[in-house]
Coordinates of N, CA and C in Angstrom, one line a residue:
M1 N 9.0 26.9 7.2 CA 8.1 25.8 7.0 C 7.0 26.0 8.1
A2 N 7.3 26.5 9.2 CA 6.2 26.7 10.3 C 5.1 27.6 9.9
Y3 N 5.3 28.4 8.8 CA 4.3 29.4 8.4 C 3.4 28.8 7.3
I4 N 3.7 27.7 6.8 CA 3.0 27.3 5.6 C 1.6 27.0 5.8
I5 N 1.3 26.1 6.9 CA -0.1 25.8 7.2 C -0.9 27.1 7.6
P6 N -0.5 28.0 8.5 CA -1.2 29.2 8.7 C -1.5 30.0 7.5
V7 N -0.5 30.1 6.6 CA -0.7 30.9 5.4 C -1.8 30.3 4.5
I8 N -1.7 28.9 4.4 CA -2.7 28.3 3.6 C -4.1 28.5 4.2
F9 N -4.3 28.5 5.5 CA -5.6 28.7 6.2 C -6.0 30.2 5.9
I10 N -5.2 31.1 6.0 CA -5.4 32.5 5.7 C -5.9 32.8 4.3
I11 N -5.2 32.1 3.3 CA -5.6 32.2 1.9 C -6.9 31.6 1.7
I12 N -7.2 30.4 2.3 CA -8.5 29.8 2.2 C -9.6 30.6 2.7
F13 N -9.4 31.2 3.9 CA -10.4 32.0 4.6 C -10.6 33.3 3.7
L14 N -9.6 33.9 3.2 CA -9.7 35.1 2.4 C -10.5 34.8 1.1
F15 N -10.1 33.6 0.4 CA -10.9 33.2 -0.8 C -12.3 33.0 -0.5
A16 N -12.6 32.3 0.6 CA -14.0 32.1 1.0 C -14.8 33.3 1.2
A17 N -14.1 34.3 1.9 CA -14.7 35.5 2.2 C -15.0 36.3 0.9
I18 N -14.2 36.3 0.0 CA -14.3 37.0 -1.3 C -15.5 36.2 -2.0
K19 N -15.6 34.9 -2.0 CA -16.7 34.2 -2.7 C -18.0 34.1 -1.9
K20 N -17.9 34.6 -0.7 CA -19.1 34.7 0.3 C -19.5 33.3 0.6
V21 N -18.6 32.4 0.9 CA -18.9 31.0 1.2 C -19.0 30.9 2.7
K22 N -20.0 30.2 3.3 CA -20.1 30.0 4.7 C -19.2 28.9 5.1
I23 N -18.0 29.2 5.7 CA -17.0 28.3 5.9 C -17.4 27.1 6.8
Y24 N -18.0 27.6 7.9 CA -18.4 26.5 8.9 C -19.4 25.5 8.4
D25 N -20.4 26.1 7.6 CA -21.4 25.2 7.0 C -20.7 24.2 6.0
E26 N -19.8 24.7 5.2 CA -19.2 23.8 4.2 C -18.2 22.8 4.9
F27 N -17.6 23.3 5.9 CA -16.7 22.4 6.7 C -17.6 21.3 7.4
S28 N -18.7 21.6 8.0 CA -19.5 20.6 8.6 C -20.1 19.6 7.5
A29 N -20.5 20.1 6.4 CA -21.0 19.3 5.2 C -19.8 18.3 4.9
G30 N -18.6 18.8 4.7 CA -17.4 18.0 4.4 C -17.2 16.8 5.4
I31 N -17.4 17.2 6.7 CA -17.1 16.2 7.7 C -18.3 15.1 7.7
A32 N -19.5 15.6 7.4 CA -20.6 14.6 7.3 C -20.3 13.6 6.1
E33 N -19.8 14.1 5.0 CA -19.6 13.2 3.9 C -18.4 12.3 4.3
A34 N -17.4 12.8 5.0 CA -16.2 12.0 5.3 C -16.6 10.8 6.3
V35 N -17.6 11.1 7.2 CA -18.1 10.0 8.2 C -18.8 9.0 7.4
K36 N -19.7 9.4 6.5 CA -20.5 8.4 5.7 C -19.4 7.5 4.9
F37 N -18.4 8.2 4.3 CA -17.4 7.4 3.6 C -16.7 6.5 4.4
T38 N -16.3 6.9 5.6 CA -15.6 6.0 6.5 C -16.4 4.8 6.8
F39 N -17.6 5.0 7.1 CA -18.4 3.8 7.6 C -18.7 2.9 6.3
S40 N -18.7 3.4 5.1 CA -18.8 2.6 3.9 C -17.7 1.7 3.7
L41 N -16.4 2.2 4.2 CA -15.2 1.4 4.0 C -15.1 0.2 5.0
I42 N -15.8 0.2 6.1 CA -15.7 -0.9 7.1 C -15.8 -2.2 6.6
P43 N -16.8 -2.5 5.8 CA -17.0 -3.9 5.2 C -15.8 -4.3 4.3
C44 N -15.3 -3.3 3.5 CA -14.2 -3.7 2.6 C -12.9 -3.9 3.3
L45 N -12.7 -3.1 4.4 CA -11.5 -3.3 5.1 C -11.6 -4.6 6.0
A46 N -12.7 -4.9 6.5 CA -12.8 -6.2 7.3 C -12.6 -7.3 6.4
A47 N -13.0 -7.3 5.1 CA -12.8 -8.4 4.2 C -11.3 -8.5 3.9
I48 N -10.6 -7.4 3.7 CA -9.2 -7.5 3.4 C -8.5 -8.0 4.6
F49 N -8.7 -7.5 5.8 CA -8.0 -8.1 7.0 C -8.3 -9.6 7.2
M50 N -9.5 -10.1 7.0 CA -9.8 -11.4 7.1 C -9.0 -12.3 6.0
M51 N -9.0 -11.7 4.8 CA -8.2 -12.4 3.7 C -6.8 -12.6 4.1
C52 N -6.2 -11.5 4.6 CA -4.8 -11.6 5.1 C -4.6 -12.7 6.1
E53 N -5.4 -12.7 7.1 CA -5.2 -13.7 8.1 C -5.5 -15.2 7.5
L54 N -6.5 -15.3 6.7 CA -6.8 -16.6 6.1 C -5.5 -17.0 5.2
F55 N -5.0 -16.1 4.5 CA -3.9 -16.4 3.6 C -2.7 -17.0 4.4
E56 N -2.4 -16.4 5.6 CA -1.3 -16.9 6.4 C -1.8 -18.2 7.2
A57 N -2.9 -18.2 7.8 CA -3.3 -19.3 8.6 C -3.7 -20.5 7.9
S58 N -4.1 -20.4 6.6 CA -4.4 -21.7 5.9 C -3.1 -22.4 5.3
G59 N -2.0 -21.7 5.4 CA -0.7 -22.4 4.9 C -0.6 -22.0 3.4
L60 N -1.5 -21.2 2.9 CA -1.4 -20.9 1.4 C -0.1 -20.1 1.2
S61 N 0.2 -19.2 2.1 CA 1.4 -18.3 2.0 C 2.6 -19.3 2.0
E62 N 2.7 -20.2 2.9 CA 3.9 -21.1 2.9 C 4.0 -21.9 1.7
F63 N 2.9 -22.5 1.2 CA 2.8 -23.2 0.0 C 3.3 -22.4 -1.2
L64 N 2.7 -21.2 -1.4 CA 3.1 -20.4 -2.5 C 4.6 -19.9 -2.4
T65 N 5.1 -19.7 -1.2 CA 6.5 -19.4 -1.0 C 7.4 -20.5 -1.6
K66 N 7.1 -21.7 -1.2 CA 8.0 -22.9 -1.6 C 7.8 -23.0 -3.1
L67 N 6.6 -22.9 -3.7 CA 6.3 -23.1 -5.1 C 7.0 -22.1 -6.0
L68 N 6.9 -20.8 -5.5 CA 7.4 -19.7 -6.4 C 8.8 -19.3 -6.1
S69 N 9.4 -19.8 -5.1 CA 10.9 -19.4 -4.9 C 11.8 -19.7 -6.0
P70 N 11.7 -20.9 -6.7 CA 12.6 -21.2 -7.8 C 12.3 -20.2 -9.0
V71 N 11.1 -19.8 -9.2 CA 10.7 -19.0 -10.3 C 11.1 -17.6 -10.0
F72 N 11.0 -17.1 -8.8 CA 11.5 -15.8 -8.5 C 13.0 -15.7 -8.6
S73 N 13.8 -16.8 -8.2 CA 15.2 -16.8 -8.3 C 15.6 -16.8 -9.8
A74 N 14.9 -17.5 -10.6 CA 15.3 -17.4 -12.0 C 15.0 -16.0 -12.7
L75 N 14.1 -15.2 -12.0 CA 13.8 -13.9 -12.5 C 14.8 -12.8 -11.9
G76 N 15.6 -13.2 -11.0 CA 16.5 -12.3 -10.3 C 16.1 -11.9 -9.0
I77 N 15.0 -12.3 -8.4 CA 14.5 -12.0 -7.1 C 15.0 -13.1 -6.2
P78 N 15.8 -12.6 -5.1 CA 16.3 -13.6 -4.2 C 15.2 -14.5 -3.6
A79 N 15.3 -15.7 -3.5 CA 14.3 -16.7 -3.0 C 13.8 -16.2 -1.6
E80 N 14.7 -15.7 -0.8 CA 14.4 -15.2 0.5 C 13.3 -14.1 0.6
L81 N 13.1 -13.4 -0.5 CA 12.1 -12.3 -0.6 C 10.7 -12.8 -1.0
T82 N 10.6 -14.1 -1.4 CA 9.3 -14.6 -1.9 C 8.1 -14.2 -1.0
K83 N 8.3 -14.5 0.3 CA 7.2 -14.3 1.2 C 6.9 -12.8 1.3
L84 N 7.9 -12.0 1.3 CA 7.7 -10.5 1.4 C 6.9 -10.1 0.1
V85 N 7.4 -10.5 -1.0 CA 6.7 -10.2 -2.3 C 5.2 -10.6 -2.3
L86 N 4.9 -11.8 -1.7 CA 3.6 -12.3 -1.7 C 2.7 -11.6 -0.7
I87 N 3.3 -11.2 0.4 CA 2.5 -10.6 1.5 C 2.2 -9.1 1.2
K88 N 3.2 -8.4 0.7 CA 3.1 -6.9 0.4 C 1.7 -6.5 -0.1
P89 N 1.3 -7.1 -1.2 CA 0.0 -6.6 -1.8 C -1.2 -6.7 -0.7
F90 N -1.1 -7.5 0.2 CA -2.2 -7.8 1.2 C -2.0 -7.0 2.5
S91 N -0.9 -6.9 3.0 CA -0.6 -6.3 4.3 C 0.7 -5.5 4.5
G92 N 0.5 -4.3 4.8 CA 1.7 -3.5 5.0 C 2.4 -3.9 6.2
S93 N 1.7 -4.1 7.3 CA 2.3 -4.5 8.6 C 2.9 -5.8 8.5
G94 N 2.3 -6.8 7.9 CA 2.8 -8.1 7.7 C 4.1 -8.1 6.9
S95 N 4.1 -7.4 5.9 CA 5.3 -7.2 5.0 C 6.5 -6.6 5.8
L96 N 6.0 -5.6 6.6 CA 7.1 -4.9 7.5 C 7.7 -5.9 8.5
A97 N 7.0 -6.8 9.0 CA 7.4 -7.8 9.9 C 8.5 -8.7 9.2
Y98 N 8.1 -9.1 7.9 CA 9.0 -9.9 7.1 C 10.3 -9.1 6.8
L99 N 10.1 -7.9 6.4 CA 11.4 -7.0 6.2 C 12.2 -6.9 7.4
N100 N 11.6 -6.7 8.5 CA 12.4 -6.7 9.8 C 13.2 -8.1 10.0
E101 N 12.5 -9.2 9.8 CA 13.1 -10.5 9.8 C 14.2 -10.6 8.9
I102 N 14.1 -10.1 7.7 CA 15.2 -10.2 6.7 C 16.3 -9.4 7.1
I103 N 16.1 -8.2 7.7 CA 17.2 -7.4 8.1 C 18.0 -8.0 9.2
Q104 N 17.2 -8.6 10.2 CA 17.9 -9.3 11.3 C 18.7 -10.5 10.9
D105 N 18.2 -11.3 9.9 CA 18.8 -12.5 9.4 C 20.0 -12.3 8.5
F106 N 19.9 -11.2 7.6 CA 21.0 -11.1 6.7 C 21.9 -9.8 6.9
G107 N 21.5 -9.0 7.8 CA 22.3 -7.8 8.1 C 21.8 -6.7 7.2
A108 N 22.1 -5.4 7.7 CA 21.5 -4.3 7.0 C 22.2 -4.0 5.6
D109 N 23.4 -4.4 5.4 CA 24.2 -4.1 4.2 C 24.2 -5.1 3.2
S110 N 23.4 -6.3 3.3 CA 23.5 -7.4 2.4 C 22.7 -7.0 1.2
Y111 N 23.0 -7.7 0.1 CA 22.3 -7.6 -1.1 C 20.7 -8.0 -0.9
I112 N 20.5 -9.0 -0.2 CA 19.1 -9.4 0.1 C 18.3 -8.4 0.7
T113 N 19.0 -7.8 1.8 CA 18.3 -6.7 2.6 C 18.0 -5.5 1.7
R114 N 19.0 -5.1 0.9 CA 18.8 -3.9 0.0 C 17.7 -4.2 -1.0
C115 N 17.7 -5.4 -1.5 CA 16.5 -5.8 -2.4 C 15.2 -5.7 -1.7
A116 N 15.2 -6.3 -0.4 CA 14.0 -6.3 0.4 C 13.4 -4.9 0.7
C117 N 14.4 -4.0 1.0 CA 14.0 -2.6 1.4 C 13.5 -1.8 0.2
V118 N 14.1 -2.0 -1.0 CA 13.7 -1.4 -2.2 C 12.3 -1.9 -2.7
C119 N 12.1 -3.2 -2.6 CA 10.9 -3.8 -2.9 C 9.8 -3.4 -2.0
F120 N 10.1 -3.3 -0.7 CA 9.1 -2.9 0.3 C 8.7 -1.4 0.1
G121 N 9.8 -0.6 -0.2 CA 9.4 0.8 -0.4 C 8.8 1.2 -1.7
S122 N 9.0 0.4 -2.7 CA 8.5 0.7 -4.0 C 7.2 0.0 -4.4
S123 N 6.5 -0.7 -3.4 CA 5.3 -1.3 -3.7 C 4.3 -0.9 -2.7
E124 N 3.0 -1.3 -3.0 CA 1.9 -0.8 -2.1 C 1.1 -2.0 -1.8
T125 N 0.2 -1.7 -0.7 CA -0.7 -2.8 -0.3 C -1.9 -2.7 -1.2
V126 N -1.8 -3.4 -2.3 CA -2.7 -3.2 -3.5 C -4.1 -3.4 -3.1
F127 N -4.4 -4.5 -2.3 CA -5.8 -4.8 -2.0 C -6.5 -3.8 -1.0
Y128 N -5.6 -3.4 -0.1 CA -6.1 -2.4 0.9 C -6.4 -1.1 0.2
I129 N -5.5 -0.6 -0.6 CA -5.7 0.7 -1.4 C -6.9 0.5 -2.3
S130 N -7.0 -0.6 -3.0 CA -8.2 -0.8 -3.8 C -9.4 -0.8 -3.1
A131 N -9.5 -1.4 -1.9 CA -10.7 -1.5 -1.2 C -11.1 0.0 -0.8
V132 N -10.1 0.8 -0.4 CA -10.5 2.2 0.0 C -10.8 3.0 -1.3
Y133 N -10.1 2.9 -2.3 CA -10.3 3.7 -3.5 C -11.7 3.3 -4.2
F134 N -11.8 2.0 -4.4 CA -13.0 1.6 -5.1 C -14.3 1.6 -4.4
A135 N -14.2 1.6 -3.1 CA -15.3 1.9 -2.2 C -15.9 3.3 -2.3
G136 N -15.0 4.2 -2.4 CA -15.3 5.7 -2.6 C -15.8 5.9 -4.0
A137 N -15.2 5.2 -5.0 CA -15.5 5.5 -6.4 C -16.7 4.7 -6.9
K138 N -17.1 3.7 -6.1 CA -18.2 2.8 -6.4 C -18.1 2.1 -7.8
V139 N -16.9 1.6 -8.0 CA -16.5 0.9 -9.2 C -16.7 -0.6 -8.9
K140 N -17.3 -1.3 -9.8 CA -17.7 -2.7 -9.7 C -16.7 -3.7 -10.3
N141 N -16.1 -3.3 -11.4 CA -15.2 -4.1 -12.2 C -13.8 -3.9 -11.6
L142 N -13.4 -4.7 -10.7 CA -12.1 -4.5 -9.9 C -10.9 -5.4 -10.6
A143 N -11.3 -6.5 -11.3 CA -10.2 -7.4 -11.7 C -9.2 -6.7 -12.6
T144 N -9.6 -6.0 -13.6 CA -8.7 -5.4 -14.5 C -7.6 -4.5 -13.8
P145 N -8.1 -3.4 -13.1 CA -7.1 -2.5 -12.4 C -6.3 -3.3 -11.4
I146 N -6.8 -4.2 -10.7 CA -6.0 -4.8 -9.6 C -4.9 -5.8 -10.4
A147 N -5.3 -6.4 -11.5 CA -4.4 -7.3 -12.2 C -3.2 -6.4 -12.8
V148 N -3.6 -5.2 -13.3 CA -2.6 -4.4 -13.8 C -1.6 -3.9 -12.8
V149 N -2.1 -3.5 -11.6 CA -1.2 -3.1 -10.5 C -0.3 -4.2 -10.0
L150 N -0.9 -5.4 -9.9 CA -0.1 -6.5 -9.4 C 1.0 -6.9 -10.4
I151 N 0.7 -6.8 -11.7 CA 1.8 -7.1 -12.7 C 2.8 -6.0 -12.7
A152 N 2.4 -4.8 -12.6 CA 3.4 -3.6 -12.5 C 4.2 -3.8 -11.3
T153 N 3.7 -4.1 -10.1 CA 4.4 -4.3 -8.9 C 5.4 -5.4 -9.1
F154 N 5.1 -6.5 -9.7 CA 6.0 -7.6 -9.9 C 7.1 -7.3 -10.8
I155 N 6.8 -6.5 -11.9 CA 7.8 -6.1 -12.8 C 8.8 -5.1 -12.1
S156 N 8.2 -4.2 -11.3 CA 9.1 -3.3 -10.6 C 9.9 -4.0 -9.5
T157 N 9.5 -5.1 -9.0 CA 10.3 -5.9 -8.1 C 11.6 -6.6 -8.8
I158 N 11.3 -7.0 -10.0 CA 12.3 -7.6 -10.8 C 13.4 -6.5 -11.1
F159 N 12.9 -5.3 -11.5 CA 13.9 -4.3 -11.8 C 14.6 -3.8 -10.5
A160 N 13.9 -3.7 -9.4 CA 14.5 -3.3 -8.2 C 15.6 -4.2 -7.8
C161 N 15.4 -5.5 -7.9 CA 16.5 -6.4 -7.6 C 17.7 -6.3 -8.5
L162 N 17.3 -6.1 -9.8 CA 18.4 -5.9 -10.8 C 19.2 -4.6 -10.5
L163 N 18.6 -3.6 -10.1 CA 19.3 -2.3 -9.8 C 20.2 -2.6 -8.5
C164 N 19.6 -3.4 -7.6 CA 20.4 -3.6 -6.3 C 21.6 -4.4 -6.6
R165 N 21.5 -5.2 -7.6 CA 22.6 -6.1 -8.0 C 23.6 -5.3 -8.6
I166 N 23.3 -4.3 -9.5 CA 24.2 -3.5 -10.3 C 24.9 -2.5 -9.3
M167 N 24.2 -2.0 -8.4 CA 24.8 -1.0 -7.5 C 25.5 -1.7 -6.4

């Protein structure tokens, strides 16, 4: 495994030499594009981070947790996971904190913890990834792809809890 990266570099350098590509110039051009892209992400990421803080600070998170817990329970998602399921699309670190809290409260081998771990591991921070991807792709219509991903994430959460119950 220690030789894979050096071998890849050698192959790239040989291929570039055969094609007569100026490696340093192309590398510099790539870095310049990466820096421009990184700076274009800053407003999107700032908006996502502010929305996460507002979601928690406004009490909307707590309100939705109380409102949706019975619905989640009826669908097979333990009510204790409601906050984790709501926060995960917004914040990876926030949902990790809830996961840690669930592990401490219910123990590492409990059904609820197993469900929480599978749900945490099988979902993504939808709004963060969308901000990064769509900023680079310059896509304007965000509602449809985000809605599809959120629905797919919710369905996968239901199935994850079902699998945890079976196993």
